[in-house]
Tab-separated table of N, CA, C and O in Angstrom:
chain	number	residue	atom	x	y	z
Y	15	UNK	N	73.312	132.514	90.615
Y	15	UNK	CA	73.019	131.399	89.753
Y	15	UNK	C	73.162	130.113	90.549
Y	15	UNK	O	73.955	130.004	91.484
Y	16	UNK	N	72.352	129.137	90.129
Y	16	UNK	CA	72.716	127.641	90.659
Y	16	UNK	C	72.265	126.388	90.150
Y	16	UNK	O	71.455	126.457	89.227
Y	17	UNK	N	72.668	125.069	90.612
Y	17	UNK	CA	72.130	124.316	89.991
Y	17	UNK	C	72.208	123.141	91.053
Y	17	UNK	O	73.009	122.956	91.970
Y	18	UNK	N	70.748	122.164	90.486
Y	18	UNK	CA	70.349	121.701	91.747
Y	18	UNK	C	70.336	120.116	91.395
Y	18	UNK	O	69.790	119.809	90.335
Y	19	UNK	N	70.910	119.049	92.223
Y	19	UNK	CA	70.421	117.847	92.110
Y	19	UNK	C	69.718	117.132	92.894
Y	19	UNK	O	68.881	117.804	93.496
Y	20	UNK	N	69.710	115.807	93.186
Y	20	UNK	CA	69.132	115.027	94.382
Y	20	UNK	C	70.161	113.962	94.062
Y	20	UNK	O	70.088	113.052	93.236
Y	21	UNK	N	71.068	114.255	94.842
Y	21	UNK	CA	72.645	113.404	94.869
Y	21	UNK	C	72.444	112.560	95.859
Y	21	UNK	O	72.795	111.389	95.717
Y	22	UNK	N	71.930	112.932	96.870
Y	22	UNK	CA	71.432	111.715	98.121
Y	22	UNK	C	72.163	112.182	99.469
Y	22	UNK	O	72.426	113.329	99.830
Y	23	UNK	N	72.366	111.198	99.983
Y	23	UNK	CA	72.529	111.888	101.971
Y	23	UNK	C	73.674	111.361	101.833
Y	23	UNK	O	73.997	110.678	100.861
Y	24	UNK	N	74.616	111.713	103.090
Y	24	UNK	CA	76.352	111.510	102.905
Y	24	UNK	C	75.975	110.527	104.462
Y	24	UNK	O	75.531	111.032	105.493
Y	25	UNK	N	76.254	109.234	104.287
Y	25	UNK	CA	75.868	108.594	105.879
Y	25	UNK	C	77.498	108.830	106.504
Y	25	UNK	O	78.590	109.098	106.003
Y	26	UNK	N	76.979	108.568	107.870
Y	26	UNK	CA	78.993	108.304	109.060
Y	26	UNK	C	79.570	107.427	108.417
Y	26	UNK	O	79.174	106.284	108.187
Y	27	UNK	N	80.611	107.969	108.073
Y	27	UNK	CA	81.955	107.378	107.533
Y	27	UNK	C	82.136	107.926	105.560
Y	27	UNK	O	83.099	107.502	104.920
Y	28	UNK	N	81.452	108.526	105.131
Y	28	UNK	CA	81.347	109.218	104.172
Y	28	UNK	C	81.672	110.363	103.885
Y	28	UNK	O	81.790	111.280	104.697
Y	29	UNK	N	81.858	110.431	102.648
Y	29	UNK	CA	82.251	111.992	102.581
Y	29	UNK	C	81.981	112.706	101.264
Y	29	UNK	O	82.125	112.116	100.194
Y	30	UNK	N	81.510	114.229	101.355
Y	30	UNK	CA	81.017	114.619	100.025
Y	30	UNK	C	82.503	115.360	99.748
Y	30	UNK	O	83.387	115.683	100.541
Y	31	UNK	N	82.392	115.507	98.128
Y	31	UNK	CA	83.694	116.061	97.741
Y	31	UNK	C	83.489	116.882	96.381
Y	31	UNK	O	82.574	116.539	95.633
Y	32	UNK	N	84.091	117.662	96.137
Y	32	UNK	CA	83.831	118.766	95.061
Y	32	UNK	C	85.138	119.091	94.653
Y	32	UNK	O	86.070	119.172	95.453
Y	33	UNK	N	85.297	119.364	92.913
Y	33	UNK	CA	86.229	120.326	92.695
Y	33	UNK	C	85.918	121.263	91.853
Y	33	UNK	O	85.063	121.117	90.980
Y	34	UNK	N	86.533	122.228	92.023
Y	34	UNK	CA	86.223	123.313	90.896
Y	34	UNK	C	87.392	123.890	90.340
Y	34	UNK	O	88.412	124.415	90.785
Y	35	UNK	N	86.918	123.623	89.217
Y	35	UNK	CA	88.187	124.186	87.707
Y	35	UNK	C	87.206	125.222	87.357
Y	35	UNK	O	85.979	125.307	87.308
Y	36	UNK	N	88.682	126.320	87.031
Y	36	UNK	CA	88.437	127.457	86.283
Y	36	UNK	C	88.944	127.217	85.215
Y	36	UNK	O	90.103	126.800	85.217
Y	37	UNK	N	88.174	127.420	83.845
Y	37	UNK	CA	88.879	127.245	82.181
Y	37	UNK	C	89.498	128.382	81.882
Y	37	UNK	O	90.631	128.601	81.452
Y	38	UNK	N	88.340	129.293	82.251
Y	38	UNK	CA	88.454	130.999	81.681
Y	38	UNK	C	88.153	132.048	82.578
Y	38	UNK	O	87.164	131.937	83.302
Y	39	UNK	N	88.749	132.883	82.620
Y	39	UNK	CA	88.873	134.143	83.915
Y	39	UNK	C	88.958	135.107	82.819
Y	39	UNK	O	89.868	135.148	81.991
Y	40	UNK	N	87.648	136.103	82.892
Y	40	UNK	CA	88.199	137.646	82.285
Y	40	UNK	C	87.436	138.530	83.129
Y	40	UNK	O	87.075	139.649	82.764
Y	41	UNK	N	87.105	137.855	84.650
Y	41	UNK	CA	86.547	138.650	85.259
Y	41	UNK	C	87.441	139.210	86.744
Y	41	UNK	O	88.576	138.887	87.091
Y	42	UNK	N	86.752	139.875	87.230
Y	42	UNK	CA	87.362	139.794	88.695
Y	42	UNK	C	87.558	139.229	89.749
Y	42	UNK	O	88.629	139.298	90.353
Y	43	UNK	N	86.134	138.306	90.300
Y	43	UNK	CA	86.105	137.324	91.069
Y	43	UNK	C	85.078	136.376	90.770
Y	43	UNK	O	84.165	136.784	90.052
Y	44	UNK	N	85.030	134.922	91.266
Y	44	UNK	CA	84.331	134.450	91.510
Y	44	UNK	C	83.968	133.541	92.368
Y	44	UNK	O	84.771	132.624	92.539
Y	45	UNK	N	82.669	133.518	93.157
Y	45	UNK	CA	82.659	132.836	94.335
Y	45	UNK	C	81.646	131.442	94.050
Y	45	UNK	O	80.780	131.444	93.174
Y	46	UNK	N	81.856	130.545	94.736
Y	46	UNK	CA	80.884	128.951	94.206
Y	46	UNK	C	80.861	128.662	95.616
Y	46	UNK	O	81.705	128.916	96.476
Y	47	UNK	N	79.753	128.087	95.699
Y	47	UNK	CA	79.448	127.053	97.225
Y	47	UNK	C	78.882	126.283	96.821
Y	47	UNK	O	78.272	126.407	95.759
Y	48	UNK	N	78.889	125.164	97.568
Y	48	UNK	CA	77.980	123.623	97.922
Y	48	UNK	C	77.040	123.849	98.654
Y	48	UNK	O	77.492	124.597	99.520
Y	49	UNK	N	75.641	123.602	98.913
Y	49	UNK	CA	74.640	123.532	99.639
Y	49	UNK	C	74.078	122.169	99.181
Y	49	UNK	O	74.363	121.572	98.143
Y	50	UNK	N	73.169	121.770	100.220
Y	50	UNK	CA	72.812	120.938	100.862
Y	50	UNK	C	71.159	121.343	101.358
Y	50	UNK	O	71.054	122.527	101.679
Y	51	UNK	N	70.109	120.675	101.443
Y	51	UNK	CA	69.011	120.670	101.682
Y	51	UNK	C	68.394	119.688	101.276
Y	51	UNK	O	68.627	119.166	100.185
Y	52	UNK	N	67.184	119.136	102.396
Y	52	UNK	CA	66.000	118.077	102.488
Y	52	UNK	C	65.093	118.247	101.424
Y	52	UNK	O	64.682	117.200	100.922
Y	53	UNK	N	64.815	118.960	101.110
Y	53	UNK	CA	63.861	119.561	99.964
Y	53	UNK	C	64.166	120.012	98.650
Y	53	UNK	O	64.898	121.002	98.630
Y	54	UNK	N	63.829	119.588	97.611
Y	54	UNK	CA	63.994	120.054	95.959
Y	54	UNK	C	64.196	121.349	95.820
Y	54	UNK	O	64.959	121.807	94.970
Y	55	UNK	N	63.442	122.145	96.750
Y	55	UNK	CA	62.732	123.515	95.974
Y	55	UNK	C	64.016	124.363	97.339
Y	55	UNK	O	63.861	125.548	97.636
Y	56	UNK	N	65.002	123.629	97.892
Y	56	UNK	CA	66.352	124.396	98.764
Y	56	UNK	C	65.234	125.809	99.125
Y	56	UNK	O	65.167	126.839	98.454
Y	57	UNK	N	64.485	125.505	100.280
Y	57	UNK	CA	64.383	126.766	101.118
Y	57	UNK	C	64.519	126.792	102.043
Y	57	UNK	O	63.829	127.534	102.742
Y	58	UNK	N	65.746	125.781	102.711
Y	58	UNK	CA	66.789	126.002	103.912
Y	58	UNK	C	67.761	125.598	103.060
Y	58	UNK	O	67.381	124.547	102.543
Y	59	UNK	N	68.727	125.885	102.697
Y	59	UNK	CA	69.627	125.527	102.574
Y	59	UNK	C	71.002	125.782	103.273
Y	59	UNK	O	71.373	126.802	103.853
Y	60	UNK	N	71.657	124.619	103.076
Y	60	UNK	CA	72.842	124.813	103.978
Y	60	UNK	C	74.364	124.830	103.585
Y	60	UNK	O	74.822	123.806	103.078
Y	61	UNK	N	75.144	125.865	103.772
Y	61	UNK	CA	76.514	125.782	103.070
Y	61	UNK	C	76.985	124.573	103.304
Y	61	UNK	O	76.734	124.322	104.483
Y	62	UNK	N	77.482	123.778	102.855
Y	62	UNK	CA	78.526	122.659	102.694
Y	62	UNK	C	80.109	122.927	102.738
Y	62	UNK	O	80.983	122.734	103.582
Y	63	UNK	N	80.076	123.424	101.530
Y	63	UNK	CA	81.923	123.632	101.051
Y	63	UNK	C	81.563	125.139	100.380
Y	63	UNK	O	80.561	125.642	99.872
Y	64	UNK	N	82.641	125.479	100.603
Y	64	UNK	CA	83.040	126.962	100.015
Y	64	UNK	C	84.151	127.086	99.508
Y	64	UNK	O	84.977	126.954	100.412
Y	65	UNK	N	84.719	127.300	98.394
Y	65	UNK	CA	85.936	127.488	97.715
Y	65	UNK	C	86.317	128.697	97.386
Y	65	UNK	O	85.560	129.537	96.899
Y	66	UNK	N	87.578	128.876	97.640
Y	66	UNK	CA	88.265	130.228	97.700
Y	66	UNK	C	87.839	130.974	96.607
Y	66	UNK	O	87.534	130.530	95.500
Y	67	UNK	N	87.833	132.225	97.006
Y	67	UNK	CA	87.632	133.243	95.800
Y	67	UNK	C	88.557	133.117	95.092
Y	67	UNK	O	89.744	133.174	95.411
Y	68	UNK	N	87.974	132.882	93.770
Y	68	UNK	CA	88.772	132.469	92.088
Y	68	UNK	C	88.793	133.918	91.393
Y	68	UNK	O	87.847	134.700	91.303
Y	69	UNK	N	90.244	134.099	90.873
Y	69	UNK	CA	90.319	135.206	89.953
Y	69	UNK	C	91.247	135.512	88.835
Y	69	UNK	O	91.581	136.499	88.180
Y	70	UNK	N	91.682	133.508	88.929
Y	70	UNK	CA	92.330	133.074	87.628
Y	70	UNK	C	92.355	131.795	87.273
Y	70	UNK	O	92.102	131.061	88.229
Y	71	UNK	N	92.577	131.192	86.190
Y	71	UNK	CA	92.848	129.720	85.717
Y	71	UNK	C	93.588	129.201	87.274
Y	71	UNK	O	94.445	129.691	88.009
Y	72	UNK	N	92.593	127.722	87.311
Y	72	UNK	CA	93.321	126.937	88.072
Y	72	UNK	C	91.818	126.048	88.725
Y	72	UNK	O	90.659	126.043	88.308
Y	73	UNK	N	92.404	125.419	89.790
Y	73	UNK	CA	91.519	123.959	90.455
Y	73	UNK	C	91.419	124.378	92.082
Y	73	UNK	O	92.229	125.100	92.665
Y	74	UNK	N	90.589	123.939	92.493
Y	74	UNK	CA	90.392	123.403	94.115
Y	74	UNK	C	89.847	122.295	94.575
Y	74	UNK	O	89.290	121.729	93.634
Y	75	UNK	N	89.750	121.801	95.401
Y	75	UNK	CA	89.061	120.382	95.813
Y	75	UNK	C	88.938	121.019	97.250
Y	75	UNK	O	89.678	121.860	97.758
Y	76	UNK	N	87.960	120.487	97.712
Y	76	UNK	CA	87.393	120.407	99.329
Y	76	UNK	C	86.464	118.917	99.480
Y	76	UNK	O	85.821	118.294	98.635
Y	77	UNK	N	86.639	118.734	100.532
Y	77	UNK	CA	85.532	117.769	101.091
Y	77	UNK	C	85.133	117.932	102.488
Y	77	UNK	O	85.901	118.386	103.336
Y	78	UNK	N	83.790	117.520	102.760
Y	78	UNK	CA	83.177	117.327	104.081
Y	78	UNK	C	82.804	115.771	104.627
Y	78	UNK	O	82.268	114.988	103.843
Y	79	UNK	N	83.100	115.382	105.952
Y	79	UNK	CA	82.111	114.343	106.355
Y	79	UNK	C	81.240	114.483	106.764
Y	79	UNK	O	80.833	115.494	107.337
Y	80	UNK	N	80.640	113.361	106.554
Y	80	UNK	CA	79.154	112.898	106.791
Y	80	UNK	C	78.900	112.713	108.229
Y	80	UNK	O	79.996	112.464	108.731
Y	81	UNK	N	78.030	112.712	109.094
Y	81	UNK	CA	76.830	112.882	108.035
Y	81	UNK	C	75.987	113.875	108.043
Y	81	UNK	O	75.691	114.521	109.049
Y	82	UNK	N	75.443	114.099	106.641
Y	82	UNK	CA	74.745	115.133	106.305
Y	82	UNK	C	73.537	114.355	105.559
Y	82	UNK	O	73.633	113.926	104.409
Y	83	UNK	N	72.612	114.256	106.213
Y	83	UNK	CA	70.763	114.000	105.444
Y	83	UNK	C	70.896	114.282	104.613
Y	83	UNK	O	71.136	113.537	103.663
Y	84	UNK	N	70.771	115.964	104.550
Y	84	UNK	CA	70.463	116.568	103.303
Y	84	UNK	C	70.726	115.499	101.889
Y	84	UNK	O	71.694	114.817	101.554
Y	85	UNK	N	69.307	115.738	101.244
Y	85	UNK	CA	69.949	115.061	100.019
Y	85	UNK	C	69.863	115.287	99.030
Y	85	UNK	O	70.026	114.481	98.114
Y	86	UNK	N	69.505	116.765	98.888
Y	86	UNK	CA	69.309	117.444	97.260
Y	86	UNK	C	70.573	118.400	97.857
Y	86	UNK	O	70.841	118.700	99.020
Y	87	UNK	N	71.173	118.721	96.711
Y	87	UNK	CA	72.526	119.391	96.545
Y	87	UNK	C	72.678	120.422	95.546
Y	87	UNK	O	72.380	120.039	94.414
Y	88	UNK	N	72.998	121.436	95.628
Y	88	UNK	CA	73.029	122.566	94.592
Y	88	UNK	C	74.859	123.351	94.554
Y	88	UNK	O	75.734	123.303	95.419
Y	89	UNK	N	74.861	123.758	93.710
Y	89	UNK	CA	75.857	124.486	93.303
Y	89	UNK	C	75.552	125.973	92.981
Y	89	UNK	O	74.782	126.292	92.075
Y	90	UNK	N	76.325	127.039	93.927
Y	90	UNK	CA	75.527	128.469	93.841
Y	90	UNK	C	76.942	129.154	93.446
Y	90	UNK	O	77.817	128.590	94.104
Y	91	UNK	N	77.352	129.907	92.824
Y	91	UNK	CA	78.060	130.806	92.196
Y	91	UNK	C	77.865	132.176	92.002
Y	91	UNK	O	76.669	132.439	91.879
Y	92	UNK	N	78.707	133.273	91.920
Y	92	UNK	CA	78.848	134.349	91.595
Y	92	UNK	C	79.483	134.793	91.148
Y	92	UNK	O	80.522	134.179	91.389
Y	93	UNK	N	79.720	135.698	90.444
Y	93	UNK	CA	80.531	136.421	89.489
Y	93	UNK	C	80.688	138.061	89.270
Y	93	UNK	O	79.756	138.713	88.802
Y	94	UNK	N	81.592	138.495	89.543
Y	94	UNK	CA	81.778	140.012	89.787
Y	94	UNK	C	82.751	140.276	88.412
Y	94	UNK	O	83.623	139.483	88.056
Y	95	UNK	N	82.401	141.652	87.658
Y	95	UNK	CA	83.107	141.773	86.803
Y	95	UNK	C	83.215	141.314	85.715
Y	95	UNK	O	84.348	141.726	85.469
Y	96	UNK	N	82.877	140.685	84.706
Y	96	UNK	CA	83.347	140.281	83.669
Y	96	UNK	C	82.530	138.770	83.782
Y	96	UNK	O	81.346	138.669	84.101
Y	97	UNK	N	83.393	137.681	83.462
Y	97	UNK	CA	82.890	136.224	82.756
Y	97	UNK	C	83.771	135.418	83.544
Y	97	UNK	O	84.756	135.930	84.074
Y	98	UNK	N	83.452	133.957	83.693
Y	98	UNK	CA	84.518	133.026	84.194
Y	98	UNK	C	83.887	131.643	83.298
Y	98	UNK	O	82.829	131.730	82.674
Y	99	UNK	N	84.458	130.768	83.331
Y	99	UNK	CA	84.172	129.270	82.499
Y	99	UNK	C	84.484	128.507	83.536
Y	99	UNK	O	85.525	128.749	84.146
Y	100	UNK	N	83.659	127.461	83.926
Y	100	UNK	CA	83.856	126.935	85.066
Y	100	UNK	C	83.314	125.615	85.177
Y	100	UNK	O	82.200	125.367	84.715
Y	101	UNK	N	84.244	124.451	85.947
Y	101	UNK	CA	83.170	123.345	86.318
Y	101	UNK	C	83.360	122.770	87.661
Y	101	UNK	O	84.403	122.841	88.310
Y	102	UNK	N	82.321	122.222	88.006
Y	102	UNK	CA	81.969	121.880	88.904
Y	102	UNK	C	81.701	120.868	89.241
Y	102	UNK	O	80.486	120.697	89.150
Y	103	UNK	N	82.592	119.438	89.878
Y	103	UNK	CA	82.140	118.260	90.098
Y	103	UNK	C	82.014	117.888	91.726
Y	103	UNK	O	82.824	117.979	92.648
Y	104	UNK	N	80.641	117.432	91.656
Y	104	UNK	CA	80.453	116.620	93.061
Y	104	UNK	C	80.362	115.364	93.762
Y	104	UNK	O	79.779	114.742	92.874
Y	105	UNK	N	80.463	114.761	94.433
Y	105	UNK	CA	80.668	113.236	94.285
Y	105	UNK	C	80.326	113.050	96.288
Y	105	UNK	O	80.255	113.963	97.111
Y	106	UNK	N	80.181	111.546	96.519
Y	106	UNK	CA	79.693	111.086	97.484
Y	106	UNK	C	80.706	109.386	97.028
Y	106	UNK	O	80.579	108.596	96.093
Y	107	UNK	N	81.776	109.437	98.374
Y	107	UNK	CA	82.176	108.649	98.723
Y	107	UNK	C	82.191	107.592	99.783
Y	107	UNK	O	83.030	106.692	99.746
């Protein structure tokens, strides 16, 4: 699954940043990444941030510096087992 914006390019001295909250866990795992790509339609895309495999209530934060062009941004997830409730915020500082 994923979801895609056009958040914009991270210039030198910047930094992209993400967190992810888990609400609800009744599954086994779940995995989320940040990507990054020049293009809408992400057919290069590039990992950004990766957050630990989730397999209960709780938060993470990561960030990367810039710079990174890329300026459409997606959020890709997986889910093994069961269900998770989840959010996902991204930001450019």
């Amino acid at each position: 699954m994923l979801f895609r914006s056009q958040l914009g390019a991270v210039a030198s001295g910047q930094i992209v940043a993400a967190s992810l909250h888990v609400i609800a866990a009744s599954g086994t795992s779940l995995d989320v990444t940040v990507e990054s790509d020049s293009t809408s339609g992400m057919s290069s895309p590039t990992t950004q941030l990766t957050f630990a495999q989730a397999t209960a209530i709780g938060g993470q934060f990561l960030s990367a510096v810039g710079p990174i062009t890329d300026d459409w941004w997606r959020v890709s997830w997986t889910v093994v087992g069961g269900s998770f409730t989840f959010v996902v915020a991204i930001g450019i500082r």
